[in-house]
Short mmCIF file of C-alpha atoms in Angstrom, two decimals:
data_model
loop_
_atom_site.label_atom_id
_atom_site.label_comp_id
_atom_site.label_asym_id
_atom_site.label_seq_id
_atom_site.Cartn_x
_atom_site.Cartn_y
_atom_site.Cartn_z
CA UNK L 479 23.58 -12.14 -10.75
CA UNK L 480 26.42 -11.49 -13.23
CA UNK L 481 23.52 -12.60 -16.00
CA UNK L 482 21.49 -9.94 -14.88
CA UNK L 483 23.95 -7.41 -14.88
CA UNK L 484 24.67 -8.24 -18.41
CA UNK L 485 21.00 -8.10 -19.32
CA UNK L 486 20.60 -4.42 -17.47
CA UNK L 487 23.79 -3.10 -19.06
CA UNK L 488 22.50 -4.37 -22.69
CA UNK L 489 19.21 -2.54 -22.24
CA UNK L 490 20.83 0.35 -20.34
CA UNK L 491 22.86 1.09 -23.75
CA UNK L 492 20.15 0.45 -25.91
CA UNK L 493 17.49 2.82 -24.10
CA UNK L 494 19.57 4.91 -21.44
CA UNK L 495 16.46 7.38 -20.99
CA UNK L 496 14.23 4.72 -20.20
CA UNK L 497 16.76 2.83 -18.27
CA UNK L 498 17.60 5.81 -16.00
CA UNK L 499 13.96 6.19 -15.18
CA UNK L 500 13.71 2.74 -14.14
CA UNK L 501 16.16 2.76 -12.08
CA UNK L 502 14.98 5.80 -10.11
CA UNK L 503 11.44 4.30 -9.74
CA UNK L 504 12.96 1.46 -8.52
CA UNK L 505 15.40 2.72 -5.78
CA UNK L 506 12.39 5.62 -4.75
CA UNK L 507 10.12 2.89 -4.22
CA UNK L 508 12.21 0.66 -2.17
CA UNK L 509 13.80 3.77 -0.03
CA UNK L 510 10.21 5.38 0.03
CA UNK L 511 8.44 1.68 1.36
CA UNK L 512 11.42 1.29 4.03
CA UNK L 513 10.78 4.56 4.94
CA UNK L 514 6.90 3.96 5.70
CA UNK L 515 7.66 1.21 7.06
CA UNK L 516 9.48 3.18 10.10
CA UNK L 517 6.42 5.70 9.77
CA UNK L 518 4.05 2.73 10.43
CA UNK L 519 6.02 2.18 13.88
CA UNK L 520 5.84 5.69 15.08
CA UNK L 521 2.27 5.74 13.97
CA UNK L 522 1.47 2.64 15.89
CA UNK L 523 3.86 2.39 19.29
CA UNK L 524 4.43 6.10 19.83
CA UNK L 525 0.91 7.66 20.73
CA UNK L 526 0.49 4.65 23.61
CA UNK L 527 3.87 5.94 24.61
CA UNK L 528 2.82 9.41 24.63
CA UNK L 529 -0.35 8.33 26.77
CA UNK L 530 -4.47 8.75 27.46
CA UNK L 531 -3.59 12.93 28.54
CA UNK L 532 -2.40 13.66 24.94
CA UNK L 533 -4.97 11.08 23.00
CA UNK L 534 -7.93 12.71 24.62
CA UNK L 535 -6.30 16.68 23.98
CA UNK L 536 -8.11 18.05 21.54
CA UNK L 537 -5.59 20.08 18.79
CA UNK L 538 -7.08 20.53 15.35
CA UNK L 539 -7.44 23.65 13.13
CA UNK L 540 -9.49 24.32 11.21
CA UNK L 541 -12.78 23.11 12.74
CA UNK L 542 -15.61 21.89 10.45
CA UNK L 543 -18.37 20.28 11.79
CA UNK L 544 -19.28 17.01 9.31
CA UNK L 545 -21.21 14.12 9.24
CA UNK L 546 -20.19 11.36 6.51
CA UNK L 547 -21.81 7.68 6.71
CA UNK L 548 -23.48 8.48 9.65
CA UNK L 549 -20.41 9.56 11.53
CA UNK L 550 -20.12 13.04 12.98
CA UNK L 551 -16.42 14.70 12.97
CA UNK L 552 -14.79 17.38 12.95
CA UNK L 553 -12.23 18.04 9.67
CA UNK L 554 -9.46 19.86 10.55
CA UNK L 555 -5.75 20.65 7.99
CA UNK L 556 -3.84 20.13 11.03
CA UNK L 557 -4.68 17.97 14.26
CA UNK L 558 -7.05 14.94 14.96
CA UNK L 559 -10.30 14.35 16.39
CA UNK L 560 -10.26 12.29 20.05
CA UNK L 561 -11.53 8.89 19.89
CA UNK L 562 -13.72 8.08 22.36
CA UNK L 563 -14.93 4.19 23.47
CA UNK L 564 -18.88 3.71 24.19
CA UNK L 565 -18.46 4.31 27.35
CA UNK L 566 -17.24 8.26 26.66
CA UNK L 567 -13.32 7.80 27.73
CA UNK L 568 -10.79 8.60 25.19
CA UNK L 569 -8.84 6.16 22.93
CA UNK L 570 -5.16 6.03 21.93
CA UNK L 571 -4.91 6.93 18.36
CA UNK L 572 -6.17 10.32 18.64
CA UNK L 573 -6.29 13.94 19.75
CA UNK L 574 -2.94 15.53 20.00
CA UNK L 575 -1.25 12.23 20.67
CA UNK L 576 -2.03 11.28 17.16
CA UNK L 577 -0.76 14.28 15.50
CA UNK L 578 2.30 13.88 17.75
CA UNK L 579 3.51 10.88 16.80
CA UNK L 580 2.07 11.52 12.84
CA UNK L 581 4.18 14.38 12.31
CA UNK L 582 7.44 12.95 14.38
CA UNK L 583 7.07 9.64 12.47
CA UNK L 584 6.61 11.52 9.41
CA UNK L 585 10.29 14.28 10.13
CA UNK L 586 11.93 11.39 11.05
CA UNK L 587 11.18 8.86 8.01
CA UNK L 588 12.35 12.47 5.78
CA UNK L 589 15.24 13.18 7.87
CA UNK L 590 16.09 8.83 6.51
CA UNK L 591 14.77 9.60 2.79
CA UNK L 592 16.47 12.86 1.54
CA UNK L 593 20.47 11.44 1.51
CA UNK L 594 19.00 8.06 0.25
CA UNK L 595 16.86 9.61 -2.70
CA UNK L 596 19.83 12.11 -2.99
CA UNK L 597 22.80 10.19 -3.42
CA UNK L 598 21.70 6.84 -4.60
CA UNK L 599 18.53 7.38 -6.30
CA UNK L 600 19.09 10.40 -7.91
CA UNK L 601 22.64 10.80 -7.58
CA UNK L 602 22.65 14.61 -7.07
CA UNK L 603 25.27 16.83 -6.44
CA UNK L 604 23.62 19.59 -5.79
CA UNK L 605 23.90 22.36 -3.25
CA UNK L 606 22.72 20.20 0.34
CA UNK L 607 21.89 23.08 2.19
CA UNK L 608 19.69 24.33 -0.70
CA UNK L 609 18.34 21.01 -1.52
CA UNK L 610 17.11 20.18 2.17
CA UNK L 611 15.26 23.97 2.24
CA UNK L 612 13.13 22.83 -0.81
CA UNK L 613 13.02 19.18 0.51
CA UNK L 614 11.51 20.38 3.68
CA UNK L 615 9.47 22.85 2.25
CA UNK L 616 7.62 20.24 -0.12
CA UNK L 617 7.44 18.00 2.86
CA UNK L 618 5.33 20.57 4.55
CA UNK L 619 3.27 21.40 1.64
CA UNK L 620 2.79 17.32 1.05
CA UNK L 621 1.89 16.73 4.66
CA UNK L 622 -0.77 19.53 4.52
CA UNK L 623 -2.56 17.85 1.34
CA UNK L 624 -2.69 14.61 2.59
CA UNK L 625 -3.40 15.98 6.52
CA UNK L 626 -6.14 17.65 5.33
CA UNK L 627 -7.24 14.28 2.71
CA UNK L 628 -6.78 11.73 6.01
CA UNK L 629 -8.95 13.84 8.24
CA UNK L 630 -11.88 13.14 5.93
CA UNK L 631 -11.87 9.21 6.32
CA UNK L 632 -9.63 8.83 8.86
CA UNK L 633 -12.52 9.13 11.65
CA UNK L 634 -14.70 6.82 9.63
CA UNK L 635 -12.15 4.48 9.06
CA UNK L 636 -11.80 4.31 12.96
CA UNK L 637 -15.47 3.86 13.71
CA UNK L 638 -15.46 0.65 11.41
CA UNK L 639 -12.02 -0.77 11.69
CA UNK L 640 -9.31 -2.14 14.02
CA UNK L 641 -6.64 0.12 15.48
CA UNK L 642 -3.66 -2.08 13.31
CA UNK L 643 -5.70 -1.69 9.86
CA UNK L 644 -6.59 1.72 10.48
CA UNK L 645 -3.03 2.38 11.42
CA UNK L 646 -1.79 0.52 7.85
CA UNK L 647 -4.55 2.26 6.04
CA UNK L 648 -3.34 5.79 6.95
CA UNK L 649 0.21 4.91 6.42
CA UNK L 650 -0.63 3.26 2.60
CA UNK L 651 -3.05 5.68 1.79
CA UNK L 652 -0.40 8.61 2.74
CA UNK L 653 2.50 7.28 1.55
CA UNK L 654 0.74 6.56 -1.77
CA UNK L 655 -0.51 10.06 -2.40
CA UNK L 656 2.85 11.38 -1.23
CA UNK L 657 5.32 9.11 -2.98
CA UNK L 658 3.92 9.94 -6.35
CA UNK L 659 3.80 13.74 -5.61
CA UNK L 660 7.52 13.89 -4.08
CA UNK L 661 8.68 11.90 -6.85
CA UNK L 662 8.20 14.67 -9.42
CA UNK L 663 9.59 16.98 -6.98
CA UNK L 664 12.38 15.19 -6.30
CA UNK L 665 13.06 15.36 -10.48
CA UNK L 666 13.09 18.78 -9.35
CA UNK L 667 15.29 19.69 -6.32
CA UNK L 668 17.38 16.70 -6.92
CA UNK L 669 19.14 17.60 -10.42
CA UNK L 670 22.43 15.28 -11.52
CA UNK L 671 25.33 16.69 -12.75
CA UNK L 672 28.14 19.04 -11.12
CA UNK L 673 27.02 21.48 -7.77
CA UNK L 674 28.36 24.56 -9.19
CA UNK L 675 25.65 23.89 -12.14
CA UNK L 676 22.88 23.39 -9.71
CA UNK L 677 22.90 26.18 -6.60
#
């Protein structure tokens, strides 16, 4: 350990930019994949928790009609389409069940991320208050971007896969798109250097 220390503090002097960098990537991608990780869970457990009423309420808006690969959906920015078995009753994973437990998993998994990327990645000391505004506006914006991405394969995905791939498909696929996207913004709303510099 101590050899590796000596190592990162040699090439930390030599290239600090480039070491800084690294070292954000790093921690975002660890704190980001523990974070999906929890996501995955919600994803999974909570809309069989949540029950057969919710998976087979229907909550999406907008609603447009497709048909992609020979399966007929309905593409929505917010909300999912209910799954239905062959024999026309509705499947957990779904409906407003789904979007439940997508957008709880999803708060929650934030609510984990923002002092972790704050204080250890970035190691801001910022205004909080101001900070967790922009946080949880680009959260919002993100979530609509790759709501409205998921809800175009998503229903294929279900029609051809099992429940526990489609489940880590969603989470991979989202957290992908999203982890590269919030780590620019995080650059942003997560400057170093003294609060009264950086209201």
């Amino acid at each position: 350990m101590e050899k590796w220390k000596k190592i990162w503090g040699g090439f930390e002097t030599k290239h600090p930019k480039l070491a800084k960098w690294l070292y954000q990537i790093f921690y975002f991608f660890v704190f980001s994949m523990g974070v999906t990780i929890i996501q995955y869970l919600f994803f999974t457990f909570m809309p069989g928790l949540l029950g057969e009423g919710l998976a087979g309420t229907e909550f999406m808006w907008p609603q447009v009609h497709m048909n992609i690969f020979g399966v007929e959906f309905t593409w929505s920015l917010l909300g999912y389409n209910v799954l239905y078995d062959e024999a026309g009753a509705a499947l957990i994973g779904g409906g407003l069940g789904y979007f439940i437990s997508y957008e709880v998993g999803s708060f929650v998994a934030q609510c984990i991320n923002f002092p972790l990327q704050r204080n250890i990645t970035f190691k801001s000391h910022g205004n909080p208050v101001y900070q967790a505004m922009w946080y949880f506006i680009a959260w919002i914006a993100i979530s609509l971007i790759c709501n409205g991405f998921n809800n175009l394969w998503m229903p294929i995905a279900a029609a051809y896969v099992a429940p526990a791939v489609y489940n880590i498909l969603v989470t991979f696929i989202t957290g992908g798109v999203s982890m590269v996207i919030f780590f620019f913004v995080f650059k942003i709303i997560f400057p170093e250097g003294d609060a009264k510099k950086h209201k």
